[in-house]
Structures are given as structure tokens and as C-alpha cells.
């Protein structure tokens, strides 16, 4: 995890180090995200550059995190491979999450 | 009909990665785009995960076998497991599409129940049979359609 400040606001950058967010890891991933959100972090950039596979369980964990955050803040994604981006398009989740090409681009938007 | 491969695993979520890798390697031999390869891999992972969770109820004494075949430009993937019967396959297949959510209503975003809908969205045909005390889920995809859309 990496913390940055933009316009006086703390931005947390989380980079999962596993190449997969699937049924075998989604519960742990979701719990970690919920702990972070409940600790008060409300602007999160999720760097998916190391992730090359997400299934419906992984997507569910992301959605659950977004719902827990609610209107208090935002979770955006960056560095999503073309393969992984596909699952967001198939499920219309690319309309739910803002997706940026890079961490810097995401930070500029905040 | 050409059999491409057959893989068997114990019913455990930790074993799904081996099916995922094998599916990707098989799809790569069929000259699909990277997106189509991911879609086929995803459909098989979703199907196998459903078997482990619902049919085999996380009991690793059960097995899951995946057979890959090609015939007349149709890729057929048969997923067999030794778990309990999938009684509501037809009902589950006809449930409201979880991806028809409202962007204005965050509560409508799905957190689960997306696997079978994804399989239906990706594959051309999805059918289920109970044969000899085993579950058989058959996924079919036209390779011709995929090549035409590249």
C-alpha cells in the first residue's frame, strides 16, 4: 500500500500482489478491503497491474467494497490489462468503476 | 470429434487454477483472440467453481473432470462432477440477468450469483444433464463466430 495526498486529501494506492482474484482468494481480498474502508480511508486507487485473472467472486468482492464505501468516497481502478478489462465490460462494471490507464492518470482526476 | 484434452481435479478451490491454466493453453491452440481466450477460461472457471461450491459442497473427496473436444468448428467443454444433483439449473438459468442493474441504485449492484449468468453470456449453448449419478454441464462455443468477429 502507498499513501499520497492530492488537494490535501489522502489517497490510498493498493496493489494486490496476487495474479488472481478468484473464488479461492476473494473472501480474504474483500475482508482486507473492508478493514481498510472501515478504518476511514475513503479514496482508494486499486492498481491491478499484477492481476491477470478476475472471476465473478473477485468482481463480487470489488462490488462489495464499493457498496461499503458508498457515498463517503470512491474506489477507482488503474493499470487494468485488456484481458481483465474484458470482464468489466461483459458485466457492465466498467460503468460502475472509473478505470484509468495509470496510477498518475487516476491521481490527476482526483 | 477430436478430443483435445481431459483433466481431473479434486473438488477444491485451490485446484481451480490448474483447470484455468489448462483451459487457457487449450484455447491458445485454437487461434482465438486474447479476449476470447479469457472468456473461455472464465466460463470454465465459473462452472468448476459452481461444482465445488454447490454440487460438491467443498468436499474434496469429490472429483471434477473437464473434457475438451472440437467438432465441425464447435468447441465443446464437458464438466463432470460427482456431487449432488443440480435441481434448479433451469430456474437458475432463467433468473433475471444480474448485470441489468441500475447505475443510479448502488444496492442493485450484484455481489454474488453472477457465475452462471457469465457462462450463459459467454457461451453459445449451456446444457445440464444428470447421468449415472454424475452431473454433466456442457458448454459449447462456435469457433467460426469467434474467428469471424476478430
mmCIF file of C-alpha atoms in Angstrom, chain A:
data_model
loop_
_atom_site.group_PDB
_atom_site.id
_atom_site.type_symbol
_atom_site.label_atom_id
_atom_site.label_comp_id
_atom_site.label_asym_id
_atom_site.label_seq_id
_atom_site.Cartn_x
_atom_site.Cartn_y
_atom_site.Cartn_z
ATOM 1 C CA UNK A 1 0.000 0.000 0.000
ATOM 2 C CA UNK A 2 1.147 3.503 -0.787
ATOM 3 C CA UNK A 3 -0.334 6.752 0.522
ATOM 4 C CA UNK A 4 -0.376 10.002 -1.437
ATOM 5 C CA UNK A 5 -2.015 13.355 -0.835
ATOM 6 C CA UNK A 6 -3.977 15.190 -3.503
ATOM 7 C CA UNK A 7 -5.545 18.570 -2.706
ATOM 8 C CA UNK A 8 -4.978 17.844 0.987
ATOM 9 C CA UNK A 9 -6.872 14.600 0.704
ATOM 10 C CA UNK A 10 -5.280 11.252 1.494
ATOM 11 C CA UNK A 11 -5.318 8.818 -1.425
ATOM 12 C CA UNK A 12 -4.510 5.201 -0.710
ATOM 13 C CA UNK A 13 -3.000 3.152 -3.525
ATOM 14 C CA UNK A 14 -3.462 -0.586 -3.116
ATOM 15 C CA UNK A 15 -1.661 -3.026 -5.387
ATOM 16 C CA UNK A 16 -2.733 -6.669 -4.951
ATOM 17 C CA UNK A 17 0.363 -8.812 -5.375
ATOM 18 C CA UNK A 18 -1.522 -11.928 -6.434
ATOM 19 C CA UNK A 19 -2.068 -12.569 -10.145
ATOM 20 C CA UNK A 20 -5.610 -13.830 -9.481
ATOM 21 C CA UNK A 21 -8.631 -12.547 -7.565
ATOM 22 C CA UNK A 22 -10.859 -15.606 -7.746
ATOM 23 C CA UNK A 23 -13.033 -17.794 -5.533
ATOM 24 C CA UNK A 24 -10.014 -19.068 -3.586
ATOM 25 C CA UNK A 25 -8.821 -15.566 -2.643
ATOM 26 C CA UNK A 26 -11.866 -13.268 -2.948
ATOM 27 C CA UNK A 27 -13.028 -13.566 0.668
ATOM 28 C CA UNK A 28 -9.608 -12.611 2.018
ATOM 29 C CA UNK A 29 -9.314 -9.772 -0.501
ATOM 30 C CA UNK A 30 -12.772 -8.459 0.408
ATOM 31 C CA UNK A 31 -12.051 -8.598 4.139
ATOM 32 C CA UNK A 32 -8.816 -6.658 3.647
ATOM 33 C CA UNK A 33 -10.629 -4.025 1.595
ATOM 34 C CA UNK A 34 -13.439 -3.721 4.156
ATOM 35 C CA UNK A 35 -10.903 -3.319 7.003
ATOM 36 C CA UNK A 36 -9.231 -0.506 5.074
ATOM 37 C CA UNK A 37 -12.527 1.244 4.285
ATOM 38 C CA UNK A 38 -13.783 0.892 7.844
ATOM 39 C CA UNK A 39 -10.521 2.392 9.130
ATOM 40 C CA UNK A 40 -11.606 5.620 7.432
ATOM 41 C CA UNK A 41 -9.777 5.521 4.082
ATOM 42 C CA UNK A 42 -12.247 6.839 1.570
ATOM 43 C CA UNK A 43 -10.255 7.492 -1.588
ATOM 44 C CA UNK A 44 -8.672 4.351 -2.973
ATOM 45 C CA UNK A 45 -6.848 3.626 -6.208
ATOM 46 C CA UNK A 46 -6.662 -0.091 -6.880
ATOM 47 C CA UNK A 47 -3.632 -0.811 -9.056
ATOM 48 C CA UNK A 48 -4.376 -4.057 -10.938
ATOM 49 C CA UNK A 49 -1.119 -4.214 -12.884
ATOM 50 C CA UNK A 50 -0.137 -7.559 -11.304
ATOM 51 C CA UNK A 51 -3.601 -9.112 -11.702
ATOM 52 C CA UNK A 52 -4.230 -11.183 -14.817
ATOM 53 C CA UNK A 53 -7.430 -13.005 -13.850
ATOM 54 C CA UNK A 54 -10.597 -11.932 -12.016
ATOM 55 C CA UNK A 55 -13.687 -14.134 -11.825
ATOM 56 C CA UNK A 56 -17.215 -13.410 -10.553
ATOM 57 C CA UNK A 57 -16.122 -13.914 -6.927
ATOM 58 C CA UNK A 58 -13.353 -11.344 -7.356
ATOM 59 C CA UNK A 59 -15.754 -8.974 -9.044
ATOM 60 C CA UNK A 60 -18.243 -9.514 -6.191
ATOM 61 C CA UNK A 61 -15.511 -8.581 -3.688
ATOM 62 C CA UNK A 62 -14.860 -5.343 -5.581
ATOM 63 C CA UNK A 63 -18.569 -4.517 -5.757
ATOM 64 C CA UNK A 64 -18.985 -5.249 -2.065
ATOM 65 C CA UNK A 65 -16.089 -2.904 -1.277
ATOM 66 C CA UNK A 66 -17.623 -0.185 -3.457
ATOM 67 C CA UNK A 67 -21.007 -0.574 -1.743
ATOM 68 C CA UNK A 68 -19.401 -0.405 1.701
ATOM 69 C CA UNK A 69 -17.650 2.800 0.685
ATOM 70 C CA UNK A 70 -20.997 4.197 -0.504
ATOM 71 C CA UNK A 71 -21.164 7.945 -0.984
ATOM 72 C CA UNK A 72 -18.343 8.578 1.531
ATOM 73 C CA UNK A 73 -15.689 8.209 -1.158
ATOM 74 C CA UNK A 74 -14.607 6.309 -4.226
ATOM 75 C CA UNK A 75 -12.641 3.284 -5.389
ATOM 76 C CA UNK A 76 -11.101 3.634 -8.837
ATOM 77 C CA UNK A 77 -9.035 1.149 -10.833
ATOM 78 C CA UNK A 78 -5.861 1.593 -12.840
ATOM 79 C CA UNK A 79 -3.421 -0.427 -14.959
ATOM 80 C CA UNK A 80 -6.076 -2.988 -15.885
ATOM 81 C CA UNK A 81 -4.922 -5.416 -18.567
ATOM 82 C CA UNK A 82 -7.016 -5.841 -21.697
ATOM 83 C CA UNK A 83 -7.866 -9.392 -20.556
ATOM 84 C CA UNK A 84 -9.144 -8.283 -17.158
ATOM 85 C CA UNK A 85 -10.874 -5.194 -18.550
ATOM 86 C CA UNK A 86 -12.991 -7.586 -20.589
ATOM 87 C CA UNK A 87 -14.800 -8.957 -17.505
ATOM 88 C CA UNK A 88 -15.735 -5.409 -16.508
ATOM 89 C CA UNK A 89 -17.201 -4.837 -19.975
ATOM 90 C CA UNK A 90 -19.063 -8.188 -20.084
ATOM 91 C CA UNK A 91 -20.733 -7.371 -16.759
ATOM 92 C CA UNK A 92 -21.167 -3.563 -17.261
ATOM 93 C CA UNK A 93 -18.983 -2.974 -14.200
ATOM 94 C CA UNK A 94 -16.866 -0.632 -16.339
ATOM 95 C CA UNK A 95 -19.808 1.772 -15.813
ATOM 96 C CA UNK A 96 -19.591 1.363 -12.020
ATOM 97 C CA UNK A 97 -15.826 1.774 -11.555
ATOM 98 C CA UNK A 98 -13.758 4.545 -13.106
ATOM 99 C CA UNK A 99 -10.867 2.829 -14.887
ATOM 100 C CA UNK A 100 -7.636 4.698 -15.660
ATOM 101 C CA UNK A 101 -4.636 3.729 -17.750
ATOM 102 C CA UNK A 102 -2.180 4.528 -14.971
ATOM 103 C CA UNK A 103 -1.855 5.495 -11.312
ATOM 104 C CA UNK A 104 -0.744 9.003 -12.319
ATOM 105 C CA UNK A 105 -3.789 9.446 -14.547
ATOM 106 C CA UNK A 106 -6.057 8.342 -11.688
ATOM 107 C CA UNK A 107 -4.355 10.774 -9.287
ATOM 108 C CA UNK A 108 -4.745 13.637 -11.771
ATOM 109 C CA UNK A 109 -8.504 13.015 -11.883
ATOM 110 C CA UNK A 110 -8.899 13.321 -8.095
#
